Amino acid sequence: MIWPEFEEENGSLIESGIVNEKGIARMWIVNDGLRAYHKERIEIGTKGFFLEGGEVAECEVIEIKSLALID
């Protein structure tokens, strides 16, 4: 599972409530056992879909942080 944390336009996290139709989310890999799996597949520009609150959203990887540090 990958868990999203949605951001306001200024970069602060949206703690609760409605999120913008378009924006940025920090995505967290919840199961550490799957980090290597995702490391092999995720790169800048990777596009995909996720389900949030019963809605399907399109996403695109624009930056990779800690995932790149895993051997």
GROMACS .gro file of N, CA and C in nm:
model
  213
    1MET      N    1   0.084  -0.117   0.000
    1MET     CA    2   0.000   0.000   0.000
    1MET      C    3   0.089   0.124   0.000
    2ILE      N    4   0.048   0.224  -0.075
    2ILE     CA    5   0.114   0.354  -0.073
    2ILE      C    6   0.011   0.454  -0.020
    3TRP      N    7   0.050   0.529   0.082
    3TRP     CA    8  -0.040   0.620   0.151
    3TRP      C    9  -0.010   0.764   0.112
    4PRO      N   10  -0.111   0.841   0.064
    4PRO     CA   11  -0.087   0.980   0.027
    4PRO      C   12  -0.110   1.076   0.143
    5GLU      N   13  -0.031   1.182   0.147
    5GLU     CA   14  -0.055   1.297   0.234
    5GLU      C   15  -0.061   1.417   0.140
    6PHE      N   16  -0.177   1.477   0.127
    6PHE     CA   17  -0.197   1.585   0.031
    6PHE      C   18  -0.148   1.717   0.087
    7GLU      N   19  -0.097   1.803  -0.002
    7GLU     CA   20  -0.042   1.932   0.037
    7GLU      C   21  -0.129   2.047  -0.009
    8GLU      N   22  -0.126   2.155   0.070
    8GLU     CA   23  -0.183   2.284   0.028
    8GLU      C   24  -0.091   2.341  -0.079
    9GLU      N   25  -0.135   2.449  -0.144
    9GLU     CA   26  -0.051   2.511  -0.247
    9GLU      C   27   0.081   2.563  -0.190
   10ASN      N   28   0.084   2.596  -0.060
   10ASN     CA   29   0.207   2.647   0.002
   10ASN      C   30   0.299   2.535   0.052
   11GLY      N   31   0.258   2.407   0.033
   11GLY     CA   32   0.339   2.293   0.072
   11GLY      C   33   0.306   2.234   0.208
   12SER      N   34   0.220   2.301   0.286
   12SER     CA   35   0.182   2.244   0.416
   12SER      C   36   0.082   2.131   0.394
   13LEU      N   37   0.080   2.035   0.486
   13LEU     CA   38  -0.008   1.921   0.473
   13LEU      C   39  -0.154   1.958   0.502
   14ILE      N   40  -0.244   1.897   0.428
   14ILE     CA   41  -0.387   1.910   0.455
   14ILE      C   42  -0.419   1.804   0.559
   15GLU      N   43  -0.450   1.846   0.679
   15GLU     CA   44  -0.472   1.752   0.790
   15GLU      C   45  -0.604   1.677   0.777
   16SER      N   46  -0.709   1.743   0.730
   16SER     CA   47  -0.839   1.679   0.713
   16SER      C   48  -0.924   1.765   0.621
   17GLY      N   49  -1.033   1.706   0.577
   17GLY     CA   50  -1.125   1.781   0.492
   17GLY      C   51  -1.104   1.754   0.345
   18ILE      N   52  -1.149   1.845   0.266
   18ILE     CA   53  -1.146   1.831   0.120
   18ILE      C   54  -1.009   1.870   0.066
   19VAL      N   55  -0.961   1.792  -0.030
   19VAL     CA   56  -0.835   1.824  -0.096
   19VAL      C   57  -0.864   1.885  -0.233
   20ASN      N   58  -0.766   1.956  -0.286
   20ASN     CA   59  -0.781   2.018  -0.417
   20ASN      C   60  -0.795   1.912  -0.526
   21GLU      N   61  -0.862   1.948  -0.634
   21GLU     CA   62  -0.878   1.855  -0.746
   21GLU      C   63  -0.743   1.823  -0.810
   22LYS      N   64  -0.654   1.921  -0.813
   22LYS     CA   65  -0.518   1.902  -0.865
   22LYS      C   66  -0.421   1.950  -0.759
   23GLY      N   67  -0.308   1.883  -0.749
   23GLY     CA   68  -0.210   1.926  -0.651
   23GLY      C   69  -0.100   1.824  -0.632
   24ILE      N   70  -0.033   1.835  -0.519
   24ILE     CA   71   0.081   1.749  -0.488
   24ILE      C   72   0.051   1.670  -0.362
   25ALA      N   73   0.098   1.546  -0.361
   25ALA     CA   74   0.085   1.462  -0.241
   25ALA      C   75   0.218   1.394  -0.215
   26ARG      N   76   0.251   1.382  -0.089
   26ARG     CA   77   0.365   1.301  -0.047
   26ARG      C   78   0.314   1.158  -0.036
   27MET      N   79   0.382   1.065  -0.097
   27MET     CA   80   0.336   0.927  -0.101
   27MET      C   81   0.431   0.841  -0.016
   28TRP      N   82   0.374   0.768   0.077
   28TRP     CA   83   0.451   0.686   0.171
   28TRP      C   84   0.424   0.539   0.146
   29ILE      N   85   0.530   0.458   0.138
   29ILE     CA   86   0.516   0.313   0.127
   29ILE      C   87   0.495   0.262   0.269
   30VAL      N   88   0.378   0.206   0.294
   30VAL     CA   89   0.340   0.165   0.428
   30VAL      C   90   0.409   0.034   0.469
   31ASN      N   91   0.425  -0.058   0.376
   31ASN     CA   92   0.485  -0.189   0.405
   31ASN      C   93   0.633  -0.184   0.365
   32ASP      N   94   0.721  -0.178   0.466
   32ASP     CA   95   0.865  -0.171   0.436
   32ASP      C   96   0.914  -0.289   0.352
   33GLY      N   97   0.845  -0.403   0.361
   33GLY     CA   98   0.882  -0.519   0.282
   33GLY      C   99   0.864  -0.499   0.132
   34LEU      N  100   0.789  -0.397   0.093
   34LEU     CA  101   0.765  -0.370  -0.050
   34LEU      C  102   0.848  -0.254  -0.104
   35ARG      N  103   0.936  -0.198  -0.022
   35ARG     CA  104   1.017  -0.084  -0.069
   35ARG      C  105   1.106  -0.123  -0.188
   36ALA      N  106   1.170  -0.239  -0.182
   36ALA     CA  107   1.256  -0.283  -0.293
   36ALA      C  108   1.174  -0.302  -0.420
   37TYR      N  109   1.054  -0.358  -0.406
   37TYR     CA  110   0.964  -0.376  -0.521
   37TYR      C  111   0.936  -0.241  -0.588
   38HIS      N  112   0.900  -0.142  -0.508
   38HIS     CA  113   0.868  -0.011  -0.564
   38HIS      C  114   0.992   0.060  -0.618
   39LYS      N  115   1.106   0.040  -0.554
   39LYS     CA  116   1.229   0.104  -0.602
   39LYS      C  117   1.261   0.062  -0.745
   40GLU      N  118   1.232  -0.063  -0.779
   40GLU     CA  119   1.260  -0.113  -0.914
   40GLU      C  120   1.163  -0.055  -1.018
   41ARG      N  121   1.050  -0.004  -0.976
   41ARG     CA  122   0.945   0.036  -1.070
   41ARG      C  123   0.918   0.187  -1.077
   42ILE      N  124   0.950   0.259  -0.971
   42ILE     CA  125   0.917   0.401  -0.966
   42ILE      C  126   1.035   0.484  -1.014
   43GLU      N  127   1.007   0.578  -1.103
   43GLU     CA  128   1.107   0.674  -1.149
   43GLU      C  129   1.034   0.803  -1.183
   44ILE      N  130   1.107   0.910  -1.196
   44ILE     CA  131   1.047   1.038  -1.233
   44ILE      C  132   0.971   1.019  -1.363
   45GLY      N  133   0.847   1.066  -1.366
   45GLY     CA  134   0.764   1.054  -1.485
   45GLY      C  135   0.671   0.933  -1.484
   46THR      N  136   0.690   0.839  -1.390
   46THR     CA  137   0.600   0.724  -1.380
   46THR      C  138   0.458   0.775  -1.353
   47LYS      N  139   0.362   0.726  -1.430
   47LYS     CA  140   0.223   0.766  -1.413
   47LYS      C  141   0.143   0.647  -1.361
   48GLY      N  142   0.040   0.678  -1.284
   48GLY     CA  143  -0.043   0.571  -1.229
   48GLY      C  144  -0.175   0.625  -1.177
   49PHE      N  145  -0.243   0.542  -1.102
   49PHE     CA  146  -0.373   0.575  -1.045
   49PHE      C  147  -0.376   0.530  -0.900
   50PHE      N  148  -0.452   0.600  -0.818
   50PHE     CA  149  -0.476   0.552  -0.683
   50PHE      C  150  -0.618   0.588  -0.642
   51LEU      N  151  -0.665   0.517  -0.542
   51LEU     CA  152  -0.801   0.535  -0.493
   51LEU      C  153  -0.795   0.610  -0.362
   52GLU      N  154  -0.868   0.720  -0.352
   52GLU     CA  155  -0.871   0.800  -0.230
   52GLU      C  156  -1.014   0.843  -0.205
   53GLY      N  157  -1.067   0.804  -0.092
   53GLY     CA  158  -1.203   0.844  -0.055
   53GLY      C  159  -1.308   0.800  -0.155
   54GLY      N  160  -1.288   0.685  -0.218
   54GLY     CA  161  -1.384   0.636  -0.316
   54GLY      C  162  -1.368   0.697  -0.454
   55GLU      N  163  -1.271   0.784  -0.471
   55GLU     CA  164  -1.246   0.849  -0.599
   55GLU      C  165  -1.115   0.798  -0.658
   56VAL      N  166  -1.111   0.781  -0.790
   56VAL     CA  167  -0.989   0.741  -0.859
   56VAL      C  168  -0.916   0.867  -0.902
   57ALA      N  169  -0.788   0.872  -0.872
   57ALA     CA  170  -0.707   0.988  -0.908
   57ALA      C  171  -0.589   0.945  -0.994
   58GLU      N  172  -0.553   1.029  -1.088
   58GLU     CA  173  -0.433   1.008  -1.169
   58GLU      C  174  -0.316   1.070  -1.095
   59CYS      N  175  -0.198   1.009  -1.110
   59CYS     CA  176  -0.081   1.067  -1.046
   59CYS      C  177   0.042   1.049  -1.136
   60GLU      N  178   0.142   1.131  -1.109
   60GLU     CA  179   0.269   1.123  -1.180
   60GLU      C  180   0.379   1.154  -1.080
   61VAL      N  181   0.484   1.073  -1.081
   61VAL     CA  182   0.597   1.093  -0.992
   61VAL      C  183   0.677   1.214  -1.041
   62ILE      N  184   0.695   1.314  -0.953
   62ILE     CA  185   0.771   1.434  -0.990
   62ILE      C  186   0.901   1.446  -0.912
   63GLU      N  187   0.914   1.368  -0.804
   63GLU     CA  188   1.034   1.372  -0.722
   63GLU      C  189   1.041   1.244  -0.640
   64ILE      N  190   1.162   1.195  -0.619
   64ILE     CA  191   1.183   1.077  -0.534
   64ILE      C  192   1.283   1.116  -0.427
   65LYS      N  193   1.246   1.089  -0.303
   65LYS     CA  194   1.335   1.125  -0.193
   65LYS      C  195   1.395   1.001  -0.129
   66SER      N  196   1.344   0.954  -0.018
   66SER     CA  197   1.406   0.847   0.058
   66SER      C  198   1.408   0.712  -0.013
   67LEU      N  199   1.319   0.687  -0.105
   67LEU     CA  200   1.319   0.559  -0.176
   67LEU      C  201   1.450   0.537  -0.249
   68ALA      N  202   1.508   0.642  -0.300
   68ALA     CA  203   1.634   0.632  -0.374
   68ALA      C  204   1.750   0.590  -0.284
   69LEU      N  205   1.735   0.601  -0.152
   69LEU     CA  206   1.842   0.571  -0.060
   69LEU      C  207   1.850   0.424  -0.021
   70ILE      N  208   1.753   0.345  -0.068
   70ILE     CA  209   1.747   0.203  -0.028
   70ILE      C  210   1.832   0.119  -0.123
   71ASP      N  211   1.912   0.030  -0.067
   71ASP     CA  212   1.995  -0.058  -0.150
   71ASP      C  213   1.921  -0.184  -0.185
   0.00000   0.00000   0.00000
